[in-house]
Coordinates of C-alpha atoms in Angstrom, one line a residue:
Chain A
X1 CA 55.4 -68.9 3.8
X2 CA 55.1 -65.5 3.5
X3 CA 52.0 -62.9 3.3
X4 CA 49.4 -63.4 0.6
X5 CA 49.9 -61.1 -1.7
X6 CA 48.1 -59.9 -5.1
X7 CA 50.1 -62.8 -7.2
X8 CA 49.2 -65.4 -5.4
X9 CA 45.2 -64.9 -7.0
X10 CA 46.5 -63.9 -9.9
X11 CA 48.2 -66.9 -9.8
X12 CA 45.1 -69.2 -9.2
X13 CA 44.0 -67.4 -12.3
X14 CA 45.2 -68.1 -14.8
X15 CA 45.7 -71.7 -13.8
X16 CA 42.0 -71.5 -14.2
X17 CA 41.8 -69.8 -16.8
X18 CA 43.9 -71.7 -19.0
X19 CA 42.4 -75.3 -17.8
X20 CA 39.2 -73.8 -18.8
X21 CA 40.4 -72.9 -21.8
X22 CA 42.0 -77.0 -23.0
X23 CA 39.1 -77.8 -21.6
X24 CA 37.3 -75.5 -24.5
X25 CA 40.4 -76.8 -27.2
X26 CA 40.7 -80.7 -26.2
X27 CA 36.9 -81.8 -24.5
X28 CA 34.1 -82.9 -27.5
X29 CA 31.4 -82.6 -25.2
X30 CA 28.9 -79.7 -25.6
X31 CA 28.0 -79.1 -22.1
X32 CA 31.9 -79.0 -20.9
X33 CA 33.0 -76.7 -23.2
X34 CA 30.2 -74.0 -21.7
X35 CA 32.0 -75.9 -18.6
X36 CA 34.8 -74.9 -19.3
X37 CA 33.7 -71.2 -20.3
X38 CA 32.3 -70.6 -17.2
X39 CA 35.0 -71.6 -15.4
X40 CA 37.2 -69.3 -17.3
X41 CA 34.9 -66.7 -16.7
X42 CA 35.1 -67.2 -13.2
X43 CA 38.8 -67.3 -13.7
X44 CA 38.5 -63.5 -15.1
X45 CA 36.0 -62.6 -11.4
X46 CA 39.5 -63.5 -9.4
X47 CA 41.9 -62.0 -11.3
X48 CA 39.5 -58.7 -11.1
X49 CA 39.0 -59.1 -7.4
X50 CA 42.1 -59.3 -6.7
X51 CA 43.5 -56.7 -9.1
X52 CA 40.7 -54.3 -7.2
X53 CA 42.1 -55.3 -4.3
X54 CA 45.6 -54.6 -4.8
X55 CA 44.7 -51.2 -6.5
X56 CA 42.0 -50.4 -3.6
X57 CA 39.5 -49.4 -6.0
X58 CA 35.9 -50.4 -6.2
X59 CA 36.4 -50.3 -10.0
X60 CA 37.1 -54.0 -10.1
X61 CA 34.8 -55.8 -8.1
X62 CA 31.7 -53.5 -10.1
X63 CA 33.2 -55.2 -12.4
X64 CA 33.4 -57.9 -11.1
X65 CA 29.6 -58.3 -11.1
X66 CA 28.8 -57.0 -13.7
X67 CA 30.9 -59.9 -14.9
X68 CA 28.4 -62.3 -13.0
X69 CA 25.8 -60.9 -14.1
X70 CA 27.1 -61.4 -18.4
X71 CA 27.7 -65.1 -17.4
X72 CA 24.5 -65.6 -16.5
X73 CA 22.3 -64.2 -19.4
X74 CA 25.2 -66.5 -21.8
X75 CA 23.7 -69.5 -19.7
X76 CA 20.0 -68.2 -20.6
X77 CA 21.2 -68.2 -24.5
X78 CA 23.5 -70.9 -23.8
X79 CA 21.5 -73.9 -22.7
X80 CA 18.3 -72.9 -24.5
X81 CA 20.2 -72.8 -27.6
X82 CA 21.9 -76.6 -26.7
X83 CA 17.9 -77.4 -25.6
X84 CA 16.7 -76.3 -29.4
X85 CA 19.4 -78.3 -30.6
X86 CA 19.7 -81.9 -28.9
X87 CA 15.2 -81.6 -30.4
X88 CA 16.0 -82.5 -33.1
X89 CA 19.8 -83.8 -33.0
X90 CA 20.7 -86.8 -30.5
X91 CA 23.8 -86.0 -29.6
X92 CA 26.0 -83.6 -26.9
X93 CA 29.4 -83.9 -29.2
X94 CA 30.7 -81.6 -31.3
X95 CA 32.3 -83.5 -34.8
X96 CA 29.3 -84.2 -34.8
X97 CA 26.9 -81.7 -35.2
X98 CA 28.6 -80.5 -39.0
X99 CA 25.3 -80.4 -41.6
X100 CA 27.3 -77.2 -42.4
X101 CA 30.3 -77.3 -43.9
X102 CA 31.9 -76.3 -47.3
Chain B
X1 CA 35.8 -41.6 -1.0
X2 CA 32.7 -38.9 -0.7
X3 CA 30.6 -40.3 -1.6
X4 CA 29.0 -37.7 -4.6
X5 CA 26.1 -38.2 -6.4
X6 CA 25.0 -36.0 -9.7
X7 CA 22.1 -36.3 -11.6
X8 CA 22.8 -37.8 -15.5
X9 CA 22.9 -36.1 -18.7
X10 CA 19.7 -38.0 -20.2
X11 CA 19.5 -35.3 -23.0
X12 CA 22.8 -36.3 -24.5
X13 CA 21.7 -39.5 -24.4
X14 CA 18.8 -39.6 -26.3
X15 CA 19.2 -41.7 -29.7
X16 CA 20.2 -44.6 -26.7
X17 CA 17.2 -43.8 -23.9
X18 CA 14.6 -43.5 -27.3
X19 CA 16.1 -47.3 -29.0
X20 CA 15.9 -49.0 -25.1
X21 CA 12.4 -46.6 -25.0
X22 CA 10.8 -48.8 -27.9
X23 CA 12.8 -52.8 -26.4
X24 CA 10.8 -51.7 -23.7
X25 CA 7.6 -51.3 -25.8
X26 CA 7.8 -54.3 -28.4
X27 CA 8.2 -56.3 -25.2
X28 CA 4.7 -55.1 -23.9
X29 CA 3.0 -54.7 -27.3
X30 CA 4.4 -57.9 -28.4
X31 CA 2.2 -59.9 -24.8
X32 CA 0.0 -57.1 -24.4
X33 CA -1.2 -56.4 -28.5
X34 CA -3.7 -59.0 -30.9
X35 CA -2.0 -61.5 -32.4
X36 CA -3.2 -60.4 -35.4
X37 CA -2.1 -57.0 -34.9
X38 CA 2.0 -57.4 -34.4
X39 CA 3.4 -57.2 -37.9
X40 CA 1.6 -54.3 -39.2
X41 CA 2.3 -52.0 -35.1
X42 CA 5.3 -53.7 -34.6
X43 CA 6.7 -53.4 -37.8
X44 CA 5.7 -49.1 -37.7
X45 CA 6.5 -49.0 -34.4
X46 CA 10.2 -50.4 -35.1
X47 CA 11.2 -48.3 -38.1
X48 CA 9.1 -45.3 -36.6
X49 CA 11.3 -45.9 -33.1
X50 CA 14.8 -46.4 -34.9
X51 CA 13.8 -43.1 -37.0
X52 CA 13.1 -41.2 -34.7
X53 CA 16.7 -42.3 -32.8
X54 CA 18.8 -41.0 -35.8
X55 CA 16.4 -37.6 -36.1
X56 CA 17.7 -37.7 -32.5
X57 CA 21.1 -37.9 -33.0
X58 CA 21.2 -34.4 -35.2
X59 CA 21.3 -33.0 -31.5
X60 CA 24.0 -35.1 -30.2
X61 CA 26.0 -34.2 -33.3
X62 CA 28.4 -31.7 -31.6
X63 CA 27.9 -31.7 -27.7
X64 CA 30.9 -33.9 -27.4
X65 CA 30.3 -34.7 -23.6
X66 CA 30.6 -37.5 -21.7
X67 CA 28.0 -37.9 -18.4
X68 CA 27.5 -41.3 -16.2
X69 CA 30.1 -40.0 -14.0
X70 CA 32.0 -40.5 -17.7
X71 CA 30.9 -43.5 -18.7
X72 CA 28.8 -42.7 -21.2
X73 CA 30.5 -40.8 -23.7
X74 CA 28.7 -38.6 -26.8
X75 CA 31.2 -37.1 -29.2
X76 CA 31.8 -38.1 -33.3
X77 CA 32.8 -40.7 -32.9
X78 CA 29.7 -41.9 -31.1
X79 CA 27.8 -40.3 -33.6
X80 CA 28.9 -41.9 -36.7
X81 CA 28.6 -44.8 -35.3
X82 CA 25.8 -44.8 -34.4
X83 CA 24.2 -43.3 -37.9
X84 CA 25.8 -46.8 -39.3
X85 CA 24.1 -48.9 -36.5
X86 CA 20.6 -47.0 -37.1
X87 CA 21.0 -47.4 -40.6
X88 CA 21.4 -51.1 -40.8
X89 CA 18.8 -51.6 -37.6
X90 CA 15.9 -49.6 -40.0
X91 CA 16.9 -51.9 -42.1
X92 CA 17.4 -55.2 -41.2
X93 CA 13.5 -54.5 -40.6
X94 CA 12.6 -54.1 -43.6
X95 CA 14.1 -57.1 -45.1
X96 CA 13.1 -58.8 -42.4
X97 CA 9.5 -58.7 -42.2
X98 CA 8.1 -60.0 -44.0
X99 CA 10.7 -63.1 -44.1
X100 CA 9.1 -64.3 -40.9
X101 CA 6.5 -63.5 -40.9
X102 CA 5.9 -65.7 -44.0
X103 CA 8.6 -68.3 -44.9
X104 CA 10.2 -70.6 -42.5
X105 CA 7.0 -71.6 -40.5
X106 CA 5.9 -68.6 -38.7
X107 CA 8.5 -66.9 -36.0
X108 CA 7.1 -64.2 -33.9
X109 CA 7.1 -61.7 -34.9
X110 CA 6.9 -59.4 -32.0
X111 CA 9.9 -61.4 -30.1
X112 CA 12.2 -60.7 -33.2
X113 CA 11.7 -57.3 -32.9
X114 CA 12.4 -57.3 -29.6
X115 CA 15.3 -59.3 -30.5
X116 CA 16.6 -56.5 -33.1
X117 CA 16.0 -53.8 -30.7
X118 CA 18.2 -55.0 -27.1
X119 CA 21.1 -56.1 -30.7
X120 CA 21.3 -52.3 -32.0
X121 CA 20.9 -51.0 -28.8
X122 CA 24.3 -52.9 -27.1
X123 CA 25.8 -51.8 -30.0
X124 CA 24.7 -48.5 -29.3
X125 CA 25.9 -48.1 -25.6
X126 CA 29.6 -49.6 -27.1
X127 CA 30.2 -46.9 -29.3
X128 CA 29.2 -44.0 -26.6
X129 CA 31.6 -47.0 -24.0
X130 CA 33.6 -44.3 -21.8
X131 CA 34.9 -47.2 -19.9
X132 CA 35.8 -51.2 -19.9
X133 CA 32.9 -52.0 -18.8
X134 CA 30.5 -50.7 -20.9
X135 CA 32.8 -51.6 -23.5
X136 CA 31.6 -55.2 -22.3
X137 CA 28.4 -55.0 -20.9
X138 CA 27.5 -53.5 -24.5
X139 CA 28.8 -56.0 -27.2
X140 CA 27.7 -58.5 -24.4
X141 CA 23.9 -57.4 -25.2
X142 CA 24.5 -57.1 -29.0
X143 CA 25.9 -61.2 -29.1
X144 CA 23.3 -62.2 -26.9
X145 CA 20.5 -61.1 -28.6
X146 CA 21.8 -62.3 -32.3
X147 CA 23.0 -65.2 -30.5
X148 CA 18.9 -65.7 -29.8
X149 CA 18.3 -64.7 -33.2
X150 CA 20.8 -66.7 -35.2
X151 CA 19.1 -70.0 -34.4
X152 CA 15.2 -67.7 -34.8
X153 CA 14.2 -70.8 -37.1
X154 CA 14.8 -73.8 -34.6
X155 CA 12.2 -75.7 -36.3
X156 CA 15.9 -75.9 -38.6
X157 CA 18.9 -77.5 -37.5
X158 CA 21.6 -75.4 -39.9
X159 CA 19.2 -72.5 -38.0
X160 CA 20.2 -74.1 -34.5
X161 CA 23.4 -75.1 -35.7
X162 CA 24.8 -71.8 -36.8
X163 CA 24.1 -70.7 -33.7
X164 CA 25.4 -72.9 -31.0
X165 CA 28.9 -72.7 -33.1
X166 CA 28.0 -68.2 -33.0
X167 CA 27.8 -69.3 -29.9
X168 CA 30.1 -71.4 -28.2
X169 CA 33.0 -69.3 -30.4
X170 CA 31.7 -65.9 -28.9
X171 CA 31.3 -66.1 -25.2
X172 CA 34.8 -68.5 -25.5
X173 CA 35.7 -64.7 -27.3
X174 CA 34.2 -62.9 -24.6
X175 CA 36.3 -65.0 -21.1
X176 CA 39.4 -63.8 -23.2
X177 CA 38.5 -60.2 -24.4
X178 CA 37.4 -60.0 -20.2
X179 CA 40.6 -61.3 -19.3
X180 CA 42.3 -58.5 -21.9
X181 CA 40.1 -55.6 -19.7
X182 CA 40.9 -57.7 -16.4
X183 CA 44.6 -57.0 -16.9
X184 CA 44.4 -53.4 -18.7
X185 CA 42.8 -53.2 -15.5
X186 CA 44.8 -54.4 -13.8
X187 CA 48.1 -52.3 -14.8
X188 CA 46.9 -49.2 -14.8
X189 CA 44.0 -48.9 -11.9
X190 CA 41.4 -47.6 -13.7
X191 CA 38.4 -48.9 -16.3
X192 CA 37.7 -46.0 -17.6
X193 CA 39.1 -45.3 -21.5
X194 CA 40.7 -41.4 -21.4
X195 CA 42.2 -42.9 -17.1
X196 CA 43.8 -45.4 -18.4
X197 CA 45.6 -43.3 -21.6
X198 CA 47.0 -40.6 -18.9
X199 CA 47.9 -42.9 -17.1
X200 CA 50.0 -45.1 -19.1
X201 CA 51.5 -41.6 -20.9
X202 CA 51.9 -41.2 -17.3
X203 CA 53.9 -43.8 -16.0
X204 CA 55.8 -44.7 -19.9
X205 CA 59.3 -45.6 -19.7
X206 CA 59.2 -45.2 -15.5
X207 CA 59.9 -47.4 -13.2
X208 CA 56.5 -48.1 -12.1
X209 CA 55.1 -48.3 -16.1
X210 CA 53.6 -52.6 -15.5
X211 CA 55.1 -52.9 -19.4
X212 CA 54.7 -56.4 -19.6
X213 CA 51.6 -56.6 -18.0
X214 CA 49.8 -54.1 -20.4
X215 CA 51.6 -55.8 -23.4
X216 CA 49.5 -59.2 -22.4
X217 CA 45.9 -57.2 -22.2
X218 CA 46.3 -55.4 -25.3
X219 CA 47.3 -58.9 -26.7
X220 CA 44.0 -60.7 -24.2
X221 CA 42.0 -57.8 -26.1
X222 CA 42.9 -58.2 -29.9
X223 CA 42.1 -62.2 -29.4
X224 CA 38.8 -61.2 -28.1
X225 CA 38.2 -58.7 -30.6
X226 CA 39.1 -59.9 -33.2
X227 CA 36.7 -63.5 -33.4
X228 CA 34.1 -60.9 -32.1
X229 CA 34.4 -59.1 -35.6
X230 CA 35.5 -61.9 -37.4
X231 CA 39.2 -61.0 -38.1
X232 CA 41.5 -64.2 -39.5
X233 CA 42.0 -66.2 -38.1
X234 CA 39.4 -65.8 -35.8
X235 CA 36.3 -66.7 -38.1
X236 CA 36.4 -70.0 -38.1
X237 CA 32.5 -69.1 -37.1
X238 CA 31.6 -66.9 -39.9
X239 CA 30.6 -69.2 -42.8
X240 CA 28.7 -71.4 -40.8
X241 CA 27.0 -68.9 -38.5
X242 CA 25.9 -66.5 -41.2
X243 CA 24.2 -69.5 -44.0
X244 CA 22.1 -71.2 -40.7
X245 CA 20.7 -67.9 -39.4
X246 CA 17.6 -66.7 -41.5
X247 CA 18.8 -64.8 -44.1
X248 CA 17.8 -60.8 -43.0
X249 CA 19.6 -61.7 -39.6
X250 CA 22.4 -62.7 -41.9
X251 CA 22.2 -59.2 -43.1
X252 CA 21.8 -58.0 -38.9
X253 CA 24.7 -60.3 -38.2
X254 CA 27.2 -59.2 -40.9
X255 CA 26.1 -55.5 -39.8
X256 CA 25.6 -54.3 -36.1
X257 CA 27.5 -56.5 -34.3
X258 CA 30.9 -56.1 -36.6
X259 CA 29.9 -52.4 -35.9
X260 CA 30.0 -52.9 -32.6
X261 CA 33.1 -54.8 -32.5
X262 CA 34.7 -52.3 -34.2
X263 CA 33.3 -49.2 -32.5
X264 CA 34.9 -51.5 -29.7
X265 CA 38.8 -50.9 -30.7
X266 CA 38.8 -47.8 -31.6
X267 CA 37.6 -47.0 -28.4
X268 CA 39.9 -49.6 -26.4
X269 CA 42.7 -49.9 -28.6
X270 CA 42.9 -46.4 -30.0
X271 CA 41.3 -44.2 -27.0
X272 CA 43.1 -46.0 -24.4
X273 CA 45.6 -48.0 -25.7
X274 CA 46.9 -44.9 -27.9
X275 CA 50.1 -44.4 -25.3
X276 CA 50.9 -48.4 -26.8
X277 CA 50.1 -47.5 -30.6
X278 CA 53.8 -49.1 -31.9
X279 CA 53.3 -51.6 -30.0
X280 CA 49.5 -52.3 -31.8
X281 CA 49.7 -51.4 -35.3
X282 CA 51.9 -54.0 -36.8
X283 CA 49.6 -56.5 -35.2
X284 CA 46.5 -55.1 -36.9
X285 CA 48.5 -54.5 -39.8
X286 CA 49.1 -58.9 -40.7
X287 CA 46.2 -59.4 -39.4
X288 CA 44.4 -56.6 -42.0
X289 CA 46.8 -58.3 -45.1
X290 CA 45.3 -62.1 -43.9
X291 CA 41.6 -61.2 -43.1
X292 CA 41.7 -59.8 -46.5
X293 CA 43.6 -62.5 -49.0
X294 CA 42.0 -65.6 -46.9
X295 CA 38.1 -64.0 -47.2
X296 CA 39.0 -64.3 -51.0
X297 CA 40.5 -66.6 -51.5
X298 CA 37.5 -68.7 -49.8
X299 CA 35.2 -67.6 -51.3
X300 CA 35.8 -68.5 -54.8
X301 CA 34.7 -71.8 -53.7
X302 CA 31.9 -71.3 -52.9
X303 CA 28.8 -72.1 -54.5
X304 CA 26.4 -70.9 -52.1
X305 CA 25.7 -66.7 -52.2
X306 CA 24.9 -66.9 -48.5
X307 CA 28.3 -68.8 -47.6
X308 CA 30.0 -66.5 -50.6
X309 CA 29.1 -63.3 -49.1
X310 CA 29.7 -64.6 -45.8
X311 CA 33.5 -65.1 -46.4
X312 CA 33.3 -62.0 -48.8
X313 CA 32.2 -60.5 -45.0
X314 CA 35.5 -61.7 -44.0
X315 CA 37.1 -60.4 -46.5
X316 CA 36.0 -56.7 -45.7
X317 CA 36.8 -57.3 -41.8
X318 CA 40.1 -57.3 -43.5
X319 CA 39.7 -53.9 -45.4
X320 CA 38.3 -51.8 -42.4
X321 CA 41.1 -53.2 -40.6
X322 CA 43.8 -51.7 -43.2
X323 CA 41.9 -48.5 -42.2
X324 CA 42.6 -48.9 -38.5
X325 CA 46.0 -50.1 -38.9
X326 CA 46.5 -46.5 -40.8
X327 CA 45.5 -44.6 -38.1
X328 CA 48.7 -42.0 -37.0
X329 CA 47.0 -40.0 -34.8
X330 CA 49.0 -38.4 -31.9
X331 CA 50.2 -41.3 -29.0
X332 CA 47.8 -39.6 -26.3
X333 CA 44.1 -41.0 -28.4
X334 CA 41.8 -38.9 -28.1
X335 CA 40.8 -35.0 -27.5
X336 CA 43.8 -34.5 -30.0
X337 CA 41.6 -33.6 -32.8
X338 CA 41.7 -35.5 -36.0
X339 CA 42.6 -32.5 -38.2
X340 CA 46.4 -31.5 -36.2
X341 CA 46.8 -35.6 -36.4
X342 CA 46.4 -35.8 -40.0
X343 CA 45.1 -39.0 -39.5
X344 CA 43.1 -40.6 -42.1
X345 CA 42.9 -44.0 -40.9
X346 CA 40.0 -43.4 -38.7
X347 CA 37.3 -41.2 -40.8
X348 CA 38.1 -44.0 -43.8
X349 CA 37.2 -47.3 -41.3
X350 CA 34.1 -45.3 -40.6
X351 CA 33.5 -44.2 -43.8
X352 CA 34.1 -47.8 -45.4
X353 CA 31.5 -49.6 -42.5
X354 CA 28.5 -47.2 -43.4
X355 CA 29.4 -47.9 -47.6
X356 CA 29.9 -51.8 -46.1
X357 CA 26.4 -51.2 -44.3
X358 CA 24.4 -50.2 -47.4
X359 CA 26.2 -53.2 -49.7
X360 CA 26.1 -55.4 -47.5
X361 CA 22.3 -55.8 -46.3
X362 CA 22.0 -54.8 -50.2
X363 CA 23.2 -58.4 -51.1
X364 CA 22.0 -60.5 -48.6
X365 CA 18.4 -58.4 -48.7
X366 CA 18.2 -59.8 -53.0
X367 CA 19.3 -63.3 -51.7
X368 CA 15.2 -62.8 -49.0
X369 CA 14.1 -61.2 -52.5
X370 CA 14.8 -64.5 -54.2
X371 CA 13.7 -66.9 -51.5
X372 CA 11.0 -65.7 -50.9
X373 CA 10.2 -66.0 -54.5
X374 CA 10.9 -69.8 -53.6
X375 CA 14.5 -70.4 -54.6
X376 CA 17.5 -71.3 -52.9
X377 CA 20.5 -69.5 -51.9
X378 CA 22.5 -71.7 -54.2
X379 CA 24.0 -69.5 -57.6
X380 CA 22.2 -72.1 -59.3
X381 CA 19.4 -69.9 -58.0
X382 CA 19.6 -67.0 -59.6
X383 CA 20.0 -68.1 -63.7
X384 CA 18.2 -66.6 -66.0
X385 CA 17.3 -63.7 -62.8
X386 CA 17.4 -60.9 -65.8
X387 CA 14.9 -62.9 -68.1
X388 CA 13.0 -63.3 -65.5
X389 CA 12.9 -60.6 -62.9
X390 CA 15.5 -57.5 -64.9
X391 CA 15.2 -55.1 -61.8
X392 CA 16.3 -57.2 -58.9
X393 CA 18.9 -58.6 -61.1
X394 CA 19.9 -55.2 -62.0
X395 CA 19.7 -54.9 -58.1
X396 CA 22.6 -57.2 -57.3
X397 CA 24.4 -56.3 -60.0
X398 CA 25.0 -52.8 -58.1
X399 CA 25.4 -54.4 -54.6
X400 CA 27.6 -56.9 -56.6
X401 CA 30.0 -54.4 -58.4
X402 CA 30.0 -52.1 -55.4
X403 CA 31.2 -55.0 -52.8
X404 CA 34.2 -55.3 -55.4
X405 CA 35.1 -51.6 -55.4
X406 CA 34.1 -50.0 -59.0
X407 CA 33.1 -46.6 -59.3
X408 CA 31.3 -44.4 -58.7
X409 CA 29.7 -46.5 -56.2
X410 CA 29.5 -45.8 -53.2
X411 CA 31.6 -49.1 -52.3
X412 CA 34.8 -47.2 -54.3
X413 CA 34.5 -44.5 -52.4
X414 CA 35.2 -46.2 -49.8
X415 CA 38.1 -48.2 -50.7
X416 CA 39.5 -44.9 -52.7
X417 CA 39.8 -43.7 -48.5
X418 CA 41.2 -47.1 -46.6
X419 CA 43.5 -46.7 -49.8
X420 CA 44.7 -43.1 -49.6
X421 CA 45.4 -43.6 -45.6
X422 CA 47.3 -46.1 -46.0
X423 CA 49.6 -44.7 -48.3
X424 CA 49.5 -42.2 -46.1
X425 CA 50.3 -43.3 -43.2
X426 CA 53.7 -45.3 -45.3
X427 CA 51.3 -48.1 -45.7
X428 CA 52.4 -49.6 -49.6
X429 CA 52.6 -52.8 -49.1
X430 CA 48.8 -52.5 -47.6
X431 CA 47.1 -50.2 -50.2
X432 CA 48.3 -52.9 -53.0
X433 CA 47.3 -56.1 -51.3
X434 CA 44.5 -53.8 -51.1
X435 CA 44.0 -53.3 -55.1
X436 CA 45.5 -56.5 -56.0
X437 CA 42.6 -58.8 -53.2
X438 CA 39.8 -55.8 -54.9
X439 CA 40.3 -57.8 -58.0
X440 CA 40.8 -60.8 -57.2
X441 CA 37.1 -60.8 -55.6
X442 CA 36.0 -59.4 -59.3
X443 CA 35.9 -62.7 -59.3
X444 CA 33.1 -64.6 -57.3
X445 CA 32.1 -60.8 -56.7
X446 CA 31.3 -61.0 -61.1
X447 CA 30.3 -64.4 -61.5
X448 CA 26.6 -64.1 -60.0
X449 CA 26.4 -61.2 -62.7
X450 CA 26.8 -63.2 -65.4
X451 CA 25.1 -66.3 -63.6
X452 CA 22.3 -63.9 -64.2
X453 CA 22.6 -62.3 -66.9
X454 CA 23.9 -65.2 -69.3
X455 CA 22.3 -68.5 -67.4
X456 CA 19.1 -69.9 -68.5
X457 CA 16.6 -69.3 -66.1
X458 CA 15.4 -73.0 -64.9
X459 CA 12.2 -72.2 -63.1
X460 CA 9.5 -69.5 -63.2
X461 CA 10.3 -67.8 -59.9
X462 CA 6.2 -67.6 -57.5
X463 CA 5.0 -64.4 -57.9
X464 CA 5.1 -63.0 -54.5
X465 CA 4.2 -59.5 -53.5
X466 CA 7.0 -58.3 -51.0
X467 CA 6.6 -54.4 -50.5
X468 CA 8.6 -53.0 -47.5
X469 CA 11.7 -55.9 -49.0
X470 CA 11.3 -54.0 -52.5
X471 CA 11.8 -50.7 -50.3
X472 CA 14.1 -51.6 -48.7
X473 CA 15.9 -52.8 -51.4
X474 CA 15.3 -49.7 -53.6
X475 CA 16.5 -47.2 -51.2
X476 CA 19.8 -49.6 -50.8
X477 CA 20.4 -49.3 -55.0
X478 CA 20.3 -45.3 -54.6
X479 CA 22.5 -45.5 -51.8
X480 CA 24.7 -47.1 -53.2
X481 CA 25.0 -44.9 -56.7
X482 CA 24.5 -41.7 -54.4
X483 CA 26.2 -41.5 -51.3
X484 CA 29.3 -41.6 -53.3
X485 CA 28.1 -38.3 -54.8
X486 CA 27.7 -37.1 -50.7
X487 CA 31.6 -38.4 -50.3
X488 CA 33.4 -35.0 -49.1
X489 CA 29.8 -34.5 -46.4
X490 CA 30.3 -37.7 -45.1
X491 CA 34.3 -37.3 -44.8
X492 CA 33.7 -34.2 -42.6
X493 CA 30.6 -35.9 -40.7
X494 CA 33.9 -38.9 -39.8
X495 CA 36.8 -36.7 -39.2
X496 CA 35.0 -35.1 -36.2
X497 CA 35.7 -38.3 -34.6
X498 CA 37.8 -37.7 -31.8
X499 CA 37.2 -33.9 -31.4
X500 CA 37.5 -33.0 -28.0
X501 CA 35.1 -34.1 -24.9
X502 CA 33.8 -31.9 -22.5
X503 CA 35.0 -34.4 -19.0
X504 CA 32.4 -34.1 -15.8
X505 CA 35.0 -32.6 -14.3
X506 CA 33.8 -34.5 -10.8
X507 CA 36.1 -37.6 -13.8
X508 CA 38.5 -35.3 -14.8
X509 CA 39.9 -35.3 -11.3
X510 CA 39.3 -39.1 -9.6
X511 CA 41.5 -41.6 -11.8

């Protein structure tokens, strides 16, 4: 076991990002898709902090804080939209939400 | 590191500060003002605020400075994009006021204006970003407010559904975008756009040059921004979101978030990653071609006018990408001045975006005008409009013909400059495809005109008055006819997009 380097964090971050992306592309439940996107954004935060650590530069950490704030705002808006939709329609399956079609 | 605090220069950020003040004032007035006064006061305040910001833009023009430690840049690009965004904001308020007040079960107008102002503010901040963080925060502020606006007719299922699709794909795109930014930051060691450009220029070809990770970042950025600007193959949300949203919101979101996405693209690809332009130019050219082709061809089969306009706006994204693909400025990115490099690409993109604002909001405004009179939004609802309402039919004809790109209307000049830029950049195949696909687009644009003039009216439209909307449509008709004559002034303004910027000493020294 060598020393913990930036590449370990980047690999972990990339793995989390890809897991999240796969989740978005394969799962059909709205809330799970939403959580997968949150996972992707948190994977990015890990990358940002790891890069900031490697470069000895505070910019990455600052960027991560902004990303967290944006993700929180996204959660507020997203849950509100999902709530408004669940009042009209009783399903959480994205394949069944299709009143708008060509 | 020595902590060096400087007072930011708020003066050069005046238009953005005014819009921010407007948003705050709207929040407070919405909460404390008598409900009966909302419509008149808040509409007036919104129009006045955006107009004041436009006046302040004159002061920002030619400043070419950066402040807030390089986070905020006021240069030619900022001024031109802000002009587009603020015009779109004024027109959107005019289109939206009576629609929000009267149709779809009286939506709360104060909240509508607040969200509109924040979306405009986000777009303005994106155009003036000097830093990856600002690009990201600006584009997100603009998008988040627009997601809520899309769901604004919350009693109608299709509105919420459109918002949901827009939201899910929008945040997916944001995650990809910010991952790309993380890689760019990691490989260049700074989030400052000029700093990234300087770093790449100094390292290019050297031993420490992290080209693979920069290219990964570049690819992720293009995908993320492609989603935001609705380029094919990242356009899946567009027709549903445009169809579901209340019509004035569709008019707004077809211009302002798209302008923000293009501003972010120019800032990031040209300003920061200009040294890598050989890597992204071909990518953008291919993206432009498939976007144009897909948008124009799918629009043919649409019976719903709003959906047709959604696909047409995808096609117009393609035309604008042609302008970006024709970029041939120096590899050092900004600060070289367009005149010296002979670049026509970015000015043509800027001019196209301005023209698109007046054509596209106009077309949606006529759809909203019809909805006020009890009609729907399918092609059949337009039948015989020329008999029942010759003026509205004439206005729609102007917008359709302008979107098609027929001289002497504004849309023609816009396409003309894009085609010239493409030929200038040796992209003859791309220039030819613009011409051919414009001919294809004639089919679905002229079908609307034909239905209005040659079919018999089905029903007599409901009598109602919409003064502000009528003024807005009239203004856009005039703009479409007259603005083409002032092309020289507009392109002069657009060509100053890359004037050198005075960077604060502290930022220039640091990394």
